[in-house]
PDB file of C-alpha atoms in Angstrom:
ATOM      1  CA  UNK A   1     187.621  -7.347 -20.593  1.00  0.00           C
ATOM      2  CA  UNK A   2     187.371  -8.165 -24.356  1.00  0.00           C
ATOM      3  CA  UNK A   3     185.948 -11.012 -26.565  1.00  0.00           C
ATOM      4  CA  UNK A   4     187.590 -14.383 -25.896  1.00  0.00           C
ATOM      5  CA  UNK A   5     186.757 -17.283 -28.475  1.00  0.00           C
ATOM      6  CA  UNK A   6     187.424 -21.083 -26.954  1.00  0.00           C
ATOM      7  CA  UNK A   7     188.631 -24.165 -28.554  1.00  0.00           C
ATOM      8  CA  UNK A   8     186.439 -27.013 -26.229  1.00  0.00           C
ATOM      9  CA  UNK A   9     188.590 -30.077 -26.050  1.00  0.00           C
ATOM     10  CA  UNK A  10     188.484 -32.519 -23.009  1.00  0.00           C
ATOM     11  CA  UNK A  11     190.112 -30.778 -20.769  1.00  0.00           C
ATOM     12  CA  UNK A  12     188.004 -27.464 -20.892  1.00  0.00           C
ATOM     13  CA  UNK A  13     184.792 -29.464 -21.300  1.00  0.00           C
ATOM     14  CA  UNK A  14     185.558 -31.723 -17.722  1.00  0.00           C
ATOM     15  CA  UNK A  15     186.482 -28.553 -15.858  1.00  0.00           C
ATOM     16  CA  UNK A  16     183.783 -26.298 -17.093  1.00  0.00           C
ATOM     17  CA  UNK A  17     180.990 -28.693 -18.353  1.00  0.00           C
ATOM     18  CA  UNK A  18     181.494 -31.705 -16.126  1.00  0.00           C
ATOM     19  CA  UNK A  19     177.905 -32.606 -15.989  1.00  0.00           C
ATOM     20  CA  UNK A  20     177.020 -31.226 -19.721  1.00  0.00           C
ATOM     21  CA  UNK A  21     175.232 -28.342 -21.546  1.00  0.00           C
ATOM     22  CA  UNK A  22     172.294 -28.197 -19.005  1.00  0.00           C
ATOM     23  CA  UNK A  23     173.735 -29.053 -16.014  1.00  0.00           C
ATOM     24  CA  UNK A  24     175.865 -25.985 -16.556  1.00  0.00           C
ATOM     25  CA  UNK A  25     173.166 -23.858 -17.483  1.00  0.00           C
ATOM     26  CA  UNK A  26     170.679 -25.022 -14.705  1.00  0.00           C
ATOM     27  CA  UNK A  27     173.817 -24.176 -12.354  1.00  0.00           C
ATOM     28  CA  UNK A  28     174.125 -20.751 -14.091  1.00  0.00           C
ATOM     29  CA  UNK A  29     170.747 -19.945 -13.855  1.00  0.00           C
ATOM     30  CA  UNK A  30     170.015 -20.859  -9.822  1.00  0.00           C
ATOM     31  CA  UNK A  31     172.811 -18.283  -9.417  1.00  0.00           C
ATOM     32  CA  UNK A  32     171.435 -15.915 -11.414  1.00  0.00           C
ATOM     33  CA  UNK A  33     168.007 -16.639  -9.333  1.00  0.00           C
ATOM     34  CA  UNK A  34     169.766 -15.940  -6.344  1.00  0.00           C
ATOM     35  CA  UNK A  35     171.144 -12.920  -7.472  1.00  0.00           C
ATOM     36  CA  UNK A  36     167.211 -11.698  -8.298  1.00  0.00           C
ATOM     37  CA  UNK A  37     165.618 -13.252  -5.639  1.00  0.00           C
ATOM     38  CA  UNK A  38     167.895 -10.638  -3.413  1.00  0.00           C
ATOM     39  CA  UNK A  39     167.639  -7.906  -5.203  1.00  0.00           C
ATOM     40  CA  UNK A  40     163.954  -7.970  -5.168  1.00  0.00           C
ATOM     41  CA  UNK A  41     164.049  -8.253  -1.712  1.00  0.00           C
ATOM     42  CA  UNK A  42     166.162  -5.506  -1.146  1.00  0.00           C
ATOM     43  CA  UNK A  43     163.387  -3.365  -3.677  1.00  0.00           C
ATOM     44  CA  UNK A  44     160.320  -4.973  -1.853  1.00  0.00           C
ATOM     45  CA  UNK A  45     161.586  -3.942   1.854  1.00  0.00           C
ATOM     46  CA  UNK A  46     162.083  -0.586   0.956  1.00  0.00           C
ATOM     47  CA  UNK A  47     159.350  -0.721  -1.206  1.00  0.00           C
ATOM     48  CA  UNK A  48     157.179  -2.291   1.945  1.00  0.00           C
ATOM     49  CA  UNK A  49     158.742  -0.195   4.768  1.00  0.00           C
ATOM     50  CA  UNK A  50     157.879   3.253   2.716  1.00  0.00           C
ATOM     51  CA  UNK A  51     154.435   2.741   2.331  1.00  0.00           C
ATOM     52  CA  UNK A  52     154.546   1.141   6.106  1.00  0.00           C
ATOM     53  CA  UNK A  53     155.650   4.356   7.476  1.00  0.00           C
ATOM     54  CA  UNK A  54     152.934   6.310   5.342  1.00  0.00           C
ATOM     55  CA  UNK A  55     150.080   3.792   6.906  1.00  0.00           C
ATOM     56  CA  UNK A  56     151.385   4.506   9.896  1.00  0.00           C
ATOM     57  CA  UNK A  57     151.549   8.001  10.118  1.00  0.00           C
ATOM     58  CA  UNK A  58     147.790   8.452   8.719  1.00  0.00           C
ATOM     59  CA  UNK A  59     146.655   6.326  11.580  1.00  0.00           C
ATOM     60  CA  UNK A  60     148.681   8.143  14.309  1.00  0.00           C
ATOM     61  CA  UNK A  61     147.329  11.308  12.491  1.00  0.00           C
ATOM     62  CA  UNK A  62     150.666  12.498  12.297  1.00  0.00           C
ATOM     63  CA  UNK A  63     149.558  14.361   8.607  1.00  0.00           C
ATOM     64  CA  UNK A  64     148.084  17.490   7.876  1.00  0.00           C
ATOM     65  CA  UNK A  65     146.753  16.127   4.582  1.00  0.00           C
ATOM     66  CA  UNK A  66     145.949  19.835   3.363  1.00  0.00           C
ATOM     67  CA  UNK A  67     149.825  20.680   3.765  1.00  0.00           C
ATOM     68  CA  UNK A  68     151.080  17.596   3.118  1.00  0.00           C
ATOM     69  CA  UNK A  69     149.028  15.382   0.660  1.00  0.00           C
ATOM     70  CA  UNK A  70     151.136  16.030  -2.613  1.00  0.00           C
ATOM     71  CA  UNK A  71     154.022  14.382  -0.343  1.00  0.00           C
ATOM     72  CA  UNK A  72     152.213  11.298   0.957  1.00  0.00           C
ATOM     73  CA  UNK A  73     151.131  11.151  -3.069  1.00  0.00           C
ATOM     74  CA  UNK A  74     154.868  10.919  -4.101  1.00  0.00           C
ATOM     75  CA  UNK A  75     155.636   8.989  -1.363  1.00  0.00           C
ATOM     76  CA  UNK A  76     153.226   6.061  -2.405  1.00  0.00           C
ATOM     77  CA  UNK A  77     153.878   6.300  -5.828  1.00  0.00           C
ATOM     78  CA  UNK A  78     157.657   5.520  -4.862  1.00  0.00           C
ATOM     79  CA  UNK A  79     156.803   3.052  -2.657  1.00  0.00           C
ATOM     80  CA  UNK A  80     154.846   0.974  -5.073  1.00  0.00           C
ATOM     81  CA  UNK A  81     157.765   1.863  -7.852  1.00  0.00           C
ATOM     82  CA  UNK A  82     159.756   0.126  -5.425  1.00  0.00           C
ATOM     83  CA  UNK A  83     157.348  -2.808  -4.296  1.00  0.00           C
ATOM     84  CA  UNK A  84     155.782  -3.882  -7.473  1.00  0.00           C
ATOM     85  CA  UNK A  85     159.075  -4.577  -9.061  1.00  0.00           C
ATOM     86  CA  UNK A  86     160.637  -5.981  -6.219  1.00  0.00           C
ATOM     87  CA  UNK A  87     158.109  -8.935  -5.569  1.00  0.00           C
ATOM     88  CA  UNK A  88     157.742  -9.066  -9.486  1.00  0.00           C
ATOM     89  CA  UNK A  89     162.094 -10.125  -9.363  1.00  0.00           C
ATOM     90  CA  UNK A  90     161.482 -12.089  -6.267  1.00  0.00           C
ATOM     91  CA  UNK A  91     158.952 -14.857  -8.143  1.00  0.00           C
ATOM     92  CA  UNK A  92     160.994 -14.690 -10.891  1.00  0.00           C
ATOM     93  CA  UNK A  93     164.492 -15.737  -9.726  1.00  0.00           C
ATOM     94  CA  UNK A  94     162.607 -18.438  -7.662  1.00  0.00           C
ATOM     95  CA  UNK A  95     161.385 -19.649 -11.033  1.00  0.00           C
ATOM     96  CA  UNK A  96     164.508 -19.412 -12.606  1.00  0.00           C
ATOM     97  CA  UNK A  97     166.469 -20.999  -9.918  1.00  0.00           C
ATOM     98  CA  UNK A  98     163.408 -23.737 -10.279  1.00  0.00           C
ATOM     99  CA  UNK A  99     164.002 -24.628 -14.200  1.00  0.00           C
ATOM    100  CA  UNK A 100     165.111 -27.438 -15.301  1.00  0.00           C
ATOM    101  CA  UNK A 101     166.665 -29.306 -18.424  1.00  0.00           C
ATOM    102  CA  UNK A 102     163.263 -30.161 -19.766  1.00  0.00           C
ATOM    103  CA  UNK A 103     162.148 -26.484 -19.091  1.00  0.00           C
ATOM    104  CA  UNK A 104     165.003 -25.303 -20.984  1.00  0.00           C
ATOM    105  CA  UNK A 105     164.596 -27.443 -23.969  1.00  0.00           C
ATOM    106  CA  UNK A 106     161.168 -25.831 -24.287  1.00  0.00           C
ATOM    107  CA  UNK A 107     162.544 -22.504 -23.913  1.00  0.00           C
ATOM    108  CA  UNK A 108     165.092 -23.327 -26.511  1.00  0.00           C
ATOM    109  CA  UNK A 109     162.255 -24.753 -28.949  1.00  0.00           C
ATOM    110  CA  UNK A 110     160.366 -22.220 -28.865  1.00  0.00           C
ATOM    111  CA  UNK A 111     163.179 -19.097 -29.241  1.00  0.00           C
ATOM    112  CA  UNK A 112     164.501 -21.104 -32.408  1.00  0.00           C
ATOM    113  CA  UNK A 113     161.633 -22.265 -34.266  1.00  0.00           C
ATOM    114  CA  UNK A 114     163.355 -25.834 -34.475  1.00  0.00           C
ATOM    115  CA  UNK A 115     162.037 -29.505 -32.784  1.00  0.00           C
ATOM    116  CA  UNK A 116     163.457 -30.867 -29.533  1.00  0.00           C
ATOM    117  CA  UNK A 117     165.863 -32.708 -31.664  1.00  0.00           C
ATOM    118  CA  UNK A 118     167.707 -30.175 -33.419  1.00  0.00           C
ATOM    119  CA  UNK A 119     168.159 -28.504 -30.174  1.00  0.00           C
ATOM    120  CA  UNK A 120     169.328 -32.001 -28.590  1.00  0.00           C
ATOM    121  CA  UNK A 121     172.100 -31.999 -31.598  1.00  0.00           C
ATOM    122  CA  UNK A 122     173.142 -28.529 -31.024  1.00  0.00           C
ATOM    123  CA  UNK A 123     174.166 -29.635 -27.106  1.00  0.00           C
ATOM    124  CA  UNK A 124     175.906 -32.425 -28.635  1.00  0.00           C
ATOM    125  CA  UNK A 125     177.663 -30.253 -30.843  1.00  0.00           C
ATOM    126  CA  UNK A 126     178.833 -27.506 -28.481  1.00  0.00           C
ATOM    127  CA  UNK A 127     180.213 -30.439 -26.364  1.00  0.00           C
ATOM    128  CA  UNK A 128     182.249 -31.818 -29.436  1.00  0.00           C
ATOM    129  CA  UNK A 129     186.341 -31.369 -29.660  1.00  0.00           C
ATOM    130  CA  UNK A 130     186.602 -27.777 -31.905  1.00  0.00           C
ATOM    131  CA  UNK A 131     183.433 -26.545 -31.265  1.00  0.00           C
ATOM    132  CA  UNK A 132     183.892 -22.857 -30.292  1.00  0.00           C
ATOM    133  CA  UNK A 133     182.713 -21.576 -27.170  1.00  0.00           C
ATOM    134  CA  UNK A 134     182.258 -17.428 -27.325  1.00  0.00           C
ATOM    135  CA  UNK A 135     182.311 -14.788 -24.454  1.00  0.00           C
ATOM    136  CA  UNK A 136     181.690 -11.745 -25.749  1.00  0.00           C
ATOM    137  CA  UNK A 137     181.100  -8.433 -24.900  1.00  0.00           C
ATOM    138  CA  UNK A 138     181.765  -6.564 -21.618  1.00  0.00           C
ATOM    139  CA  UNK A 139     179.593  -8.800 -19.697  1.00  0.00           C
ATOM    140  CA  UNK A 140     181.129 -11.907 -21.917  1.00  0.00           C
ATOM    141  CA  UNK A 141     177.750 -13.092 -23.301  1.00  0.00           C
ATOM    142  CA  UNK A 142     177.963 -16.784 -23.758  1.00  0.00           C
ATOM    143  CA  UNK A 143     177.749 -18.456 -26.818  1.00  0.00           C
ATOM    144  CA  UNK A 144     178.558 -21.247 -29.310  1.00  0.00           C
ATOM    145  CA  UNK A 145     179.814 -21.516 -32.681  1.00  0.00           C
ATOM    146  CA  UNK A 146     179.667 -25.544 -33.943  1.00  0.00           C
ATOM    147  CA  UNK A 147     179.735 -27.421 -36.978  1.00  0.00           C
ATOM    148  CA  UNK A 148     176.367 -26.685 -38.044  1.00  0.00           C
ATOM    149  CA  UNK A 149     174.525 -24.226 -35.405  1.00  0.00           C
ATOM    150  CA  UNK A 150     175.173 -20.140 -33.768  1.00  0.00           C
ATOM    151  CA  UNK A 151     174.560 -19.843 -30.698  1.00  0.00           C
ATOM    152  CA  UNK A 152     174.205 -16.873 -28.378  1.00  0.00           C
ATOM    153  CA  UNK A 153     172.975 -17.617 -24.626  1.00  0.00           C
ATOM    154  CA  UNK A 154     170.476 -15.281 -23.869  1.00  0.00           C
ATOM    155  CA  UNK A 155     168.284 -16.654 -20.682  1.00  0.00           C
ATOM    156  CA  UNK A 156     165.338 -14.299 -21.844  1.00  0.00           C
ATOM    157  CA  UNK A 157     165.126 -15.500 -25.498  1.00  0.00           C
ATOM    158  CA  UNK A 158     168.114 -18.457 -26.401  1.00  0.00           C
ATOM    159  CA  UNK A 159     168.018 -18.862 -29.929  1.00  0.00           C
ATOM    160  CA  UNK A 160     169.760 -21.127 -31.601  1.00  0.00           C
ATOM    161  CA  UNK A 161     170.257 -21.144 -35.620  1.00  0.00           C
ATOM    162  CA  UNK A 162     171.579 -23.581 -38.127  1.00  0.00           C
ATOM    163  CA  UNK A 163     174.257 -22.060 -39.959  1.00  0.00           C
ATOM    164  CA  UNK A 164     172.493 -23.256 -43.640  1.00  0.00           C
ATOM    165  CA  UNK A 165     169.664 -21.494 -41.960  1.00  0.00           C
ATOM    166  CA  UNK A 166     171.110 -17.943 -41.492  1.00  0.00           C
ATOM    167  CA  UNK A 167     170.440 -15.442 -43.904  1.00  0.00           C
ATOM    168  CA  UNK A 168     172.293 -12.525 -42.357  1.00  0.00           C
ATOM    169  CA  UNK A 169     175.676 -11.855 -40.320  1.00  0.00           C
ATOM    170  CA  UNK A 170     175.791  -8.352 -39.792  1.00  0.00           C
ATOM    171  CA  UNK A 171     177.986  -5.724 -37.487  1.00  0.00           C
ATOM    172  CA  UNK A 172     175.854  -3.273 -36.093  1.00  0.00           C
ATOM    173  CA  UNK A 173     176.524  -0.057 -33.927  1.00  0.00           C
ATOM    174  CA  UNK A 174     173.608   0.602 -31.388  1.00  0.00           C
ATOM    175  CA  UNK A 175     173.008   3.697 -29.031  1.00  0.00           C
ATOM    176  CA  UNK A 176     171.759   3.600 -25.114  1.00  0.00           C
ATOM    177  CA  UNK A 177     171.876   6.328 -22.678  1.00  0.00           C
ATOM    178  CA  UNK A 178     173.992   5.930 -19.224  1.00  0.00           C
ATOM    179  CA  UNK A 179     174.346   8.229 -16.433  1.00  0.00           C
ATOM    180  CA  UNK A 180     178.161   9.307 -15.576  1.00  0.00           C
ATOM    181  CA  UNK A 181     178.570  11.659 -12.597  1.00  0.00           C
ATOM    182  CA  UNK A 182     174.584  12.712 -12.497  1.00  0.00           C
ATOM    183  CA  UNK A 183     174.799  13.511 -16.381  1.00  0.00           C
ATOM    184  CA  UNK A 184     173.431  11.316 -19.097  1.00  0.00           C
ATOM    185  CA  UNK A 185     175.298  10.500 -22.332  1.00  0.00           C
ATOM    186  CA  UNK A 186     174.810   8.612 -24.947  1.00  0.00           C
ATOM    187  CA  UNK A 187     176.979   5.642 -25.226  1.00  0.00           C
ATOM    188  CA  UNK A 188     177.602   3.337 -28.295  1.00  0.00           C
ATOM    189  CA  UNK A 189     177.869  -0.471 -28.502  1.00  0.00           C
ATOM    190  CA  UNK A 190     179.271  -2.363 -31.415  1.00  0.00           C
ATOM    191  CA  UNK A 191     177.165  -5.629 -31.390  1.00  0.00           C
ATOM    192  CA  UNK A 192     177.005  -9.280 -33.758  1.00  0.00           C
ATOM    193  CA  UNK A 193     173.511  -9.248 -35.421  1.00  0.00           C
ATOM    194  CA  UNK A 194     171.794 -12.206 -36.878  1.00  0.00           C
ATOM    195  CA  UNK A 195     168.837 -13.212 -38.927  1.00  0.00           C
ATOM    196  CA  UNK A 196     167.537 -17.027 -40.071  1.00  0.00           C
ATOM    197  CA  UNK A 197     165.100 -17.712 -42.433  1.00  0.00           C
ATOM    198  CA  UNK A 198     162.724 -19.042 -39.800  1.00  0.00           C
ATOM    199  CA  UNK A 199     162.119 -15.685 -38.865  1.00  0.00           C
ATOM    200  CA  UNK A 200     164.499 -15.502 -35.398  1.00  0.00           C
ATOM    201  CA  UNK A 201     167.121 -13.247 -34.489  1.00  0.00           C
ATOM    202  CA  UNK A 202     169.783 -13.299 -32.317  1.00  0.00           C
ATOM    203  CA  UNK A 203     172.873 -10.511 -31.139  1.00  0.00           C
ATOM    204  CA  UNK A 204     175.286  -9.758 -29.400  1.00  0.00           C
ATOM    205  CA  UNK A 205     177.992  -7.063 -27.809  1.00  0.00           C
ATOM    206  CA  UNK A 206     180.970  -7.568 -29.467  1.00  0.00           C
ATOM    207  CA  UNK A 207     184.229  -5.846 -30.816  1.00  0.00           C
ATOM    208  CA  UNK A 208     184.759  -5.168 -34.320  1.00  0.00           C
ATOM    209  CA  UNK A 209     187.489  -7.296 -34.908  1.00  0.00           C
ATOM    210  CA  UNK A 210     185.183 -10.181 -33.500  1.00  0.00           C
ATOM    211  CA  UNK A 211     182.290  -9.825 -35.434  1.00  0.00           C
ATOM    212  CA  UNK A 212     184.310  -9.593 -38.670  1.00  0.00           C
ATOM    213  CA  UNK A 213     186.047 -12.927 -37.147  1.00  0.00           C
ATOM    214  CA  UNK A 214     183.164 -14.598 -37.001  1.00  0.00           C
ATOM    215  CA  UNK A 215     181.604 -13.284 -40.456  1.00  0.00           C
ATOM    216  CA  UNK A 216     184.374 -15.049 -41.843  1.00  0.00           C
ATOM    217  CA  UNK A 217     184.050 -18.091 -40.041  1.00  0.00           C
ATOM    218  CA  UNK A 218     180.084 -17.873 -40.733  1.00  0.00           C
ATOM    219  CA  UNK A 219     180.473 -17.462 -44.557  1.00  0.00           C
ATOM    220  CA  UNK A 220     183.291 -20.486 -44.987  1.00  0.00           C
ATOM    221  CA  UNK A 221     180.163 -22.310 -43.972  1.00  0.00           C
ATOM    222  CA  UNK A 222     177.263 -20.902 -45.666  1.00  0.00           C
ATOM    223  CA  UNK A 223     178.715 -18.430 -48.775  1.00  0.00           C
ATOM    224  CA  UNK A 224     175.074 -17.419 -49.223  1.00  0.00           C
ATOM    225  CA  UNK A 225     174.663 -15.305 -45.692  1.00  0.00           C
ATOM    226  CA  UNK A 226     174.680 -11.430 -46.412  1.00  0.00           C
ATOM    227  CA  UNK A 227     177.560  -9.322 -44.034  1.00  0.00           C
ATOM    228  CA  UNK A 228     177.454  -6.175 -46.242  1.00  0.00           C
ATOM    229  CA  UNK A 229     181.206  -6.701 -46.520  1.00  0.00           C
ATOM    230  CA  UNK A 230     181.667  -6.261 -42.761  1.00  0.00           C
ATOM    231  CA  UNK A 231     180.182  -2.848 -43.016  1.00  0.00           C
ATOM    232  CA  UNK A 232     179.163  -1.394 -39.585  1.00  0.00           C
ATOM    233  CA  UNK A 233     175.320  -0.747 -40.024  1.00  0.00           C
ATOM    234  CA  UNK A 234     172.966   1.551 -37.821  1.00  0.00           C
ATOM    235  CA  UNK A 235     169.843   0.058 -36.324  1.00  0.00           C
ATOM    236  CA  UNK A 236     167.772   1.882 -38.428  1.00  0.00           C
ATOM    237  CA  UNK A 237     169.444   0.096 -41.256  1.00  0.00           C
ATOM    238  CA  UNK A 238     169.539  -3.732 -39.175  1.00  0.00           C
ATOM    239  CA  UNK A 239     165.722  -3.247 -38.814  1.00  0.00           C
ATOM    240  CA  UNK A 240     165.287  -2.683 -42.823  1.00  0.00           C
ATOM    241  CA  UNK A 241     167.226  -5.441 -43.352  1.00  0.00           C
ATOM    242  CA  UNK A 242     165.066  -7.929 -40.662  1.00  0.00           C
ATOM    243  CA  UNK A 243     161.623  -6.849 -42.519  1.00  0.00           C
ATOM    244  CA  UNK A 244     163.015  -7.168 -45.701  1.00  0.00           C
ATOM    245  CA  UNK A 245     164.529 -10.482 -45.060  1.00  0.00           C
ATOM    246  CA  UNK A 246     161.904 -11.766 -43.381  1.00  0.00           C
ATOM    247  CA  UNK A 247     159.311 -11.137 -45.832  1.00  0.00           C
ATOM    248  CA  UNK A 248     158.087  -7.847 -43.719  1.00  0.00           C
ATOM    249  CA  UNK A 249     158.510  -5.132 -45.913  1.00  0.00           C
TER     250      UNK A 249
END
């Protein structure tokens, strides 16, 4: 599925933000608790049930440990690979699923370097007939493009950015490693980088053609941010340009 950029008017904003910005979010993120709050279970049992089984075969002295120690070694370690984690996404997604609107405004203060206020006009914004409402990427990464803010909804780290605050719009290609039929390769990702001059960043996956859309739309509205002409940068290069902007260098 590719990018997809939304007008909000009235009609998208009662059927997908009924309740508002938060209410939405708060929604989002119980699911997504859900979601971890399983999936650590699933890692825990195993987890749990592995190193069961090991306890109980040392106690039924069902080991030769002189034969058979390097296994139960390998066997723990997996087990605890497998437990840690698990309980460790378990108390998480219960927090998440826990947050609420207040909780998220200090999130939000905090990622963006601004006062509860500026993020309280932001929501208002994003709510507002024209405001743009992005989903981009494979896994359509939310985000918000408004009169005066950028937006991208990360749950870890949302950072939002006043427009006359951004320094740097940039289209950057980065690198991970997947594994296709047992083999790993090296897969490339075309992503929407961003620097303010209160020292945050932001990013996301996105197409070429989308990025350079919203370059453009950036620039109308502040001339002064840097794109090197839509230029597709490494991430070598996107890290010179974050410590140099940023007063790092």
């Amino acid at each position: 599925m590719g990018d997809k950029i939304i007008t909000m008017d009235e009609k998208y904003r009662q059927k997908h933000y009924p309740k508002g910005f938060f209410a939405e979010l708060i929604k989002q993120a119980k699911g997504g608790g859900v979601a971890l709050v399983i999936c650590g279970v699933i890692l825990a049992l195993m987890g749990g049930g592995l190193l069961w089984l090991l306890v109980s075969m040392m106690l039924e002295n069902a080991l030769d440990y002189s034969e058979d120690m390097s296994v139960v070694i390998v066997l723990a370690i997996i087990g605890l690979i497998l437990l840690i984690p698990g309980i460790l996404l378990v108390r998480y997604g219960i927090k998440r699923g826990k947050t609420t609107e207040e909780d998220w405004i200090k999130t939000f203060v905090e990622a963006s370097n601004y006062p509860e206020s500026t993020i309280r006009d932001f929501v208002n914004q994003s709510m507002e007939d024209g405001s743009l409402k992005l989903a981009l990427g494979a896994n359509r990464m939310q985000g918000f493009l408004t009169r005066d803010y950028f937006f991208i909804l990360n749950f870890v780290h949302p950072c939002v950015m006043k427009i006359e605050d951004i320094v740097g719009a940039y289209l950057v290609q980065t690198t991970y490693t997947a594994n296709i039929n047992g083999r790993s390769k090296r897969m490339y990702s075309n992503n929407i980088m961003l620097i303010s001059n209160k020292k945050t960043t932001t990013s996301s996956e996105a197409s070429e053609t989308t990025v350079r859309q919203l370059q453009e739309m950036l620039v109308q509205k502040n001339p002064a941010i840097e794109t090197q002409g839509g230029r597709m940068l490494s991430e070598k290069e996107f890290d010179e340009k974050v410590k140099a902007l940023l007063g790092e260098a």
